[in-house]
Amino acid sequence: MRVQTRRCAQVLGFQRDVSNGSRSVESALAIVLGDLTTCSPLLRIHSQCFTGEALGSLRCDCRHQLEIAVQAIAEEGRGLVIYEYQEGRGIGLTAKLQAYALQDSEFDTIDANRALGFGADQRDFSLPIAILRELGVDRVRLLSNNPRKAGALREGGIEVVAEVLCEAQPTEHSLAYLRTKKEGSIIVRLTRSFVLRFIMD
């Protein structure tokens, strides 16, 4: 199912039924700017981060990564952000807050997840792949620090022609977190500090 609103960009809502023992619905938004069918558009697959994006947590770089990606897409005039509801790398908001408490006790972000019985990254990227297919996109330049996203896209039949690093400036609050995160090969480096100007109203 797809829901669309239109301004200078399109905001498309996608959802699908998930059968995992109990019936549930998985959903995501695609924020689309310009024509995606020519060349290889910039793509950011972004997982919801309520603590960083709504509460302004300084512990992570999620909000800054989203701003960097949106700015790059706005400057190019085309591309898309797929915004997924996979808080805390897929463990959910409540578990993420529990992981925060463990991080205050000298656990790093990955060890905190594992102490709670989760993997380092619980996310599933099959819905973004389905969204790209629905939009007719089979080649992208991926805005990400996570090589696992690129691998998932390639396994799903999406060609990743470039991996563009979204690197936020570290702070005293986020440095340990950023050191823990795993980074893949860097082809293009984007480091920016700016106010988010790409507003769809």
XYZ file of C-alpha atoms in Angstrom:
201
model
C 0.000 0.000 0.000
C 1.322 3.457 -0.883
C 0.183 6.871 0.353
C 1.468 10.011 -1.362
C 1.624 13.725 -0.602
C 3.308 16.180 -2.945
C 5.170 19.472 -2.493
C 8.728 20.109 -3.707
C 9.399 16.467 -2.859
C 7.185 13.421 -2.667
C 6.580 11.709 0.658
C 5.490 8.139 0.012
C 4.247 5.779 2.690
C 4.772 2.048 2.306
C 3.556 -0.816 4.436
C 3.367 -4.581 4.233
C 2.044 -7.424 6.320
C 4.674 -9.394 8.211
C 4.095 -12.993 9.244
C 6.387 -13.911 12.131
C 4.121 -15.933 14.377
C 1.823 -12.974 14.970
C 0.362 -10.731 12.282
C 1.912 -7.286 12.199
C 2.525 -4.446 9.770
C 5.931 -3.103 8.775
C 6.027 0.442 7.432
C 8.478 3.006 6.092
C 8.491 6.407 4.415
C 10.286 7.303 1.215
C 11.109 10.997 0.757
C 11.769 11.386 -2.954
C 13.257 14.364 -4.765
C 13.563 14.568 -8.536
C 13.780 11.852 -11.165
C 15.147 8.586 -9.783
C 15.105 6.658 -13.047
C 18.168 8.228 -14.672
C 21.726 7.423 -13.602
C 22.146 6.350 -9.955
C 20.333 8.476 -7.359
C 21.672 9.176 -3.895
C 19.991 6.949 -1.310
C 19.909 7.126 2.476
C 18.302 4.222 4.364
C 17.719 5.765 7.769
C 16.460 4.086 10.926
C 14.262 6.093 13.259
C 16.133 7.536 16.247
C 13.626 9.116 18.619
C 16.288 9.892 21.221
C 18.525 11.725 18.765
C 16.016 13.262 16.373
C 13.236 14.244 18.792
C 14.987 14.522 22.162
C 18.318 15.856 20.907
C 20.496 13.159 22.485
C 24.206 13.886 22.038
C 25.088 10.214 22.445
C 24.713 9.293 18.761
C 25.156 10.861 15.332
C 21.828 9.740 13.817
C 20.255 13.184 13.443
C 23.439 14.600 11.940
C 23.680 11.716 9.470
C 20.120 12.365 8.341
C 20.844 16.077 7.909
C 24.010 15.353 5.917
C 22.140 12.969 3.625
C 19.193 15.323 3.087
C 21.537 18.221 2.356
C 23.483 16.174 -0.201
C 20.256 15.085 -1.922
C 18.895 18.656 -1.913
C 22.100 20.018 -3.439
C 22.050 17.392 -6.178
C 18.358 17.948 -6.845
C 17.393 14.283 -6.768
C 17.620 11.239 -4.560
C 15.680 9.625 -1.755
C 15.618 8.897 1.950
C 13.917 5.700 3.100
C 12.964 6.270 6.743
C 12.409 3.017 8.604
C 10.889 2.394 12.017
C 13.780 0.326 13.372
C 14.738 2.209 16.530
C 18.026 1.267 18.161
C 19.297 -0.766 15.213
C 16.131 -2.831 15.361
C 15.789 -3.528 19.107
C 13.025 -0.983 19.778
C 12.834 2.136 21.917
C 12.371 0.476 25.329
C 15.320 -1.869 24.840
C 17.361 1.023 23.491
C 16.787 2.977 26.710
C 17.869 -0.104 28.673
C 20.992 -0.244 26.528
C 21.624 3.433 27.330
C 21.587 2.560 31.030
C 24.171 -0.163 30.411
C 26.295 2.273 28.429
C 26.337 4.495 31.509
C 27.922 1.492 33.267
C 30.874 1.358 30.840
C 29.336 -0.936 28.200
C 29.811 0.180 24.606
C 26.798 0.282 22.280
C 27.360 -3.190 20.823
C 28.133 -4.913 24.133
C 25.045 -3.286 25.661
C 22.857 -4.771 22.924
C 24.408 -8.191 23.422
C 23.960 -8.001 27.201
C 20.239 -7.562 26.555
C 20.146 -10.638 24.322
C 20.263 -8.854 20.963
C 22.734 -8.911 18.125
C 24.897 -5.923 17.303
C 22.438 -4.972 14.535
C 18.943 -6.468 14.401
C 17.762 -4.545 11.355
C 16.243 -6.110 8.253
C 16.608 -4.161 5.007
C 14.183 -6.152 2.853
C 11.489 -3.460 2.971
C 13.795 -0.735 1.557
C 14.744 -3.147 -1.223
C 11.061 -3.712 -1.994
C 10.477 0.061 -1.990
C 13.333 0.627 -4.445
C 11.878 -2.012 -6.760
C 8.446 -0.391 -6.509
C 10.018 2.942 -7.489
C 11.907 1.397 -10.408
C 15.343 2.036 -8.888
C 17.972 -0.659 -9.469
C 21.219 1.343 -9.105
C 22.083 3.738 -6.260
C 24.835 5.701 -4.588
C 24.411 4.788 -0.945
C 24.799 7.448 1.757
C 25.881 5.317 4.718
C 28.653 4.441 7.141
C 27.411 0.848 7.356
C 28.792 -1.696 4.864
C 26.043 -4.128 5.932
C 23.460 -1.914 4.212
C 25.403 -2.033 0.960
C 25.712 -5.811 1.249
C 21.981 -6.213 1.867
C 21.133 -4.072 -1.151
C 23.472 -6.044 -3.403
C 22.051 -9.339 -2.146
C 18.597 -7.965 -2.945
C 19.552 -7.191 -6.534
C 20.201 -3.435 -6.145
C 23.511 -2.305 -7.610
C 25.481 -0.027 -5.265
C 27.748 1.943 -7.574
C 29.217 4.091 -4.779
C 29.238 4.182 -0.993
C 29.196 7.768 0.244
C 30.155 8.153 3.894
C 27.888 10.306 6.086
C 30.373 11.355 8.713
C 29.226 13.669 11.490
C 31.772 15.626 13.474
C 32.398 13.725 16.725
C 31.796 15.402 20.060
C 32.930 14.495 23.562
C 29.522 12.850 24.030
C 29.478 10.799 20.810
C 33.158 9.916 20.354
C 33.017 6.543 22.127
C 29.886 5.570 20.209
C 31.429 6.544 16.873
C 34.601 4.609 17.647
C 32.539 1.488 18.282
C 30.563 1.654 15.063
C 31.977 -0.385 12.234
C 32.847 1.482 9.034
C 33.322 0.022 5.566
C 35.314 1.214 2.592
C 35.182 4.978 2.028
C 34.864 6.145 -1.561
C 33.511 9.655 -0.999
C 33.685 11.566 2.290
C 30.981 14.092 3.222
C 31.577 16.009 6.442
C 29.279 18.958 7.027
C 27.934 21.165 9.763
C 24.766 23.013 8.865
C 21.184 23.814 9.757
C 18.621 21.558 8.097
C 17.109 23.612 5.295
C 15.370 20.916 3.265
C 11.866 21.282 4.711
C 8.792 19.869 3.025
C 5.778 21.961 3.993
